[in-house]
Amino acid sequence: MSLVRRSVPMAGVRVHPTAEVSADAVIGDGTSIWHCGQIREGARIGQRCNIGKDVYIDAAVVVGNDCKIQNFATLYRGVTLGDRVFVGPHACFTNDLYPRAVSPDWKLIPTTVEAGASIGANSTILCGVRIGRNAMVAAGAVVTHDVPAHALVAGVPAKVVGWVCECGRTLDRNMKCAYDEHTYPELRKRAAKSH
């Protein structure tokens, strides 16, 4: 493992002196990595991302452009984030369906978060799920199944409790956002099936 403590920022990238960034990681222009963050070998982080204090990004994790990953979040190998994904503080992604301290037949189970989705603080994302475009996971939720695009999920286990606009605000029963007046007619059938 070629782990390097970067005290001099890479071109176009801000790395706090206490962060540990592998020399084998790829980090896009305009990205900031803050106090005590750890970026492992083979990780790929896009442009203009903000990686908070004590964030752990495991080997080969992929993070899209314009993502914000808040303090103490953990992204283990197998996680792929699309562009503009928000990950709240202390959120945890897993990658093992049958965790044991020693498991000779361990298999990596990938997880995908599509563009524009938000993962709430202290939420847990079990491996093998797909979180849809612009979906929102409430704080403290435990996601055990796929989350449809624009769905708002909450609880343990997380269930669909509403629908959200691209801006993140909830939609009314006609799938219209009162804030920006966008409408999502394609969500009406999906919403009817979930209730």
Tab-separated table of N, CA, C and O in Angstrom, residues 2 7 11 16 36 60 74 76 79 81 99 101 108 118 120 136 141 149-150 152 155 165 193:
chain	number	residue	atom	x	y	z
A	2	SER	N	0.631	2.125	-0.935
A	2	SER	CA	1.444	3.338	-1.013
A	2	SER	C	0.633	4.522	-0.494
A	2	SER	O	0.032	5.253	-1.260
A	7	SER	N	1.334	16.898	2.385
A	7	SER	CA	1.438	18.187	3.073
A	7	SER	C	1.419	19.344	2.083
A	7	SER	O	1.144	20.463	2.441
A	11	ALA	N	-1.964	19.715	-7.588
A	11	ALA	CA	-2.417	20.799	-8.465
A	11	ALA	C	-3.943	20.816	-8.529
A	11	ALA	O	-4.563	19.817	-8.862
A	16	HIS	N	-5.847	18.829	3.327
A	16	HIS	CA	-5.375	19.255	4.643
A	16	HIS	C	-4.141	18.437	5.023
A	16	HIS	O	-4.053	17.246	4.709
A	36	CYS	N	-7.934	14.918	8.665
A	36	CYS	CA	-7.889	13.485	8.999
A	36	CYS	C	-8.675	12.594	8.043
A	36	CYS	O	-8.973	11.451	8.371
A	60	ALA	N	-10.771	1.753	-4.301
A	60	ALA	CA	-11.570	1.597	-5.514
A	60	ALA	C	-12.982	2.181	-5.439
A	60	ALA	O	-13.798	1.935	-6.316
A	74	THR	N	-18.431	6.970	6.080
A	74	THR	CA	-17.571	5.863	5.663
A	74	THR	C	-18.131	5.239	4.388
A	74	THR	O	-19.285	4.823	4.347
A	76	TYR	N	-17.185	2.220	1.953
A	76	TYR	CA	-16.324	1.055	1.778
A	76	TYR	C	-16.277	0.602	0.327
A	76	TYR	O	-17.136	0.966	-0.488
A	79	VAL	N	-18.624	0.902	-3.342
A	79	VAL	CA	-19.574	2.014	-3.416
A	79	VAL	C	-19.247	2.890	-4.621
A	79	VAL	O	-18.089	3.233	-4.861
A	81	LEU	N	-20.760	6.548	-6.214
A	81	LEU	CA	-21.652	7.702	-6.111
A	81	LEU	C	-21.671	8.427	-7.444
A	81	LEU	O	-20.623	8.698	-8.019
A	99	PRO	N	-21.319	-10.386	7.416
A	99	PRO	CA	-20.059	-9.947	8.028
A	99	PRO	C	-19.565	-10.866	9.151
A	99	PRO	O	-20.318	-11.230	10.046
A	101	ALA	N	-15.537	-11.542	11.271
A	101	ALA	CA	-14.165	-11.062	11.402
A	101	ALA	C	-13.233	-11.807	10.451
A	101	ALA	O	-12.319	-11.218	9.876
A	108	LEU	N	-17.468	-9.195	-2.276
A	108	LEU	CA	-17.802	-7.778	-2.332
A	108	LEU	C	-19.179	-7.614	-2.962
A	108	LEU	O	-19.448	-8.146	-4.033
A	118	SER	N	-29.513	12.209	-1.968
A	118	SER	CA	-29.006	12.673	-0.673
A	118	SER	C	-29.153	11.566	0.359
A	118	SER	O	-30.219	10.956	0.469
A	120	GLY	N	-28.978	10.897	4.363
A	120	GLY	CA	-29.066	11.653	5.604
A	120	GLY	C	-28.049	11.249	6.656
A	120	GLY	O	-27.460	10.158	6.617
A	136	MET	N	-34.051	10.760	-1.621
A	136	MET	CA	-33.581	11.298	-0.352
A	136	MET	C	-33.777	10.257	0.743
A	136	MET	O	-34.885	9.750	0.935
A	141	ALA	N	-32.032	6.572	8.864
A	141	ALA	CA	-32.687	5.464	8.163
A	141	ALA	C	-31.701	4.316	7.938
A	141	ALA	O	-30.488	4.525	7.862
A	149	ALA	N	-36.125	6.490	-7.844
A	149	ALA	CA	-35.801	7.893	-8.124
A	149	ALA	C	-36.848	8.794	-7.480
A	149	ALA	O	-38.037	8.489	-7.493
A	150	HIS	N	-36.395	9.884	-6.875
A	150	HIS	CA	-37.231	10.913	-6.248
A	150	HIS	C	-37.959	10.444	-4.984
A	150	HIS	O	-38.745	11.206	-4.422
A	152	LEU	N	-38.596	9.598	-1.082
A	152	LEU	CA	-38.140	9.965	0.262
A	152	LEU	C	-38.360	8.737	1.118
A	152	LEU	O	-39.493	8.258	1.240
A	155	GLY	N	-36.938	5.549	8.269
A	155	GLY	CA	-37.253	4.461	9.183
A	155	GLY	C	-36.257	3.329	9.159
A	155	GLY	O	-35.263	3.337	8.447
A	165	CYS	N	-38.664	16.648	-4.963
A	165	CYS	CA	-38.260	17.354	-6.171
A	165	CYS	C	-36.739	17.256	-6.319
A	165	CYS	O	-36.021	16.899	-5.379
A	193	LYS	N	-48.817	3.144	-6.423
A	193	LYS	CA	-48.474	1.755	-6.109
A	193	LYS	C	-47.862	1.611	-4.723
A	193	LYS	O	-48.010	0.592	-4.070
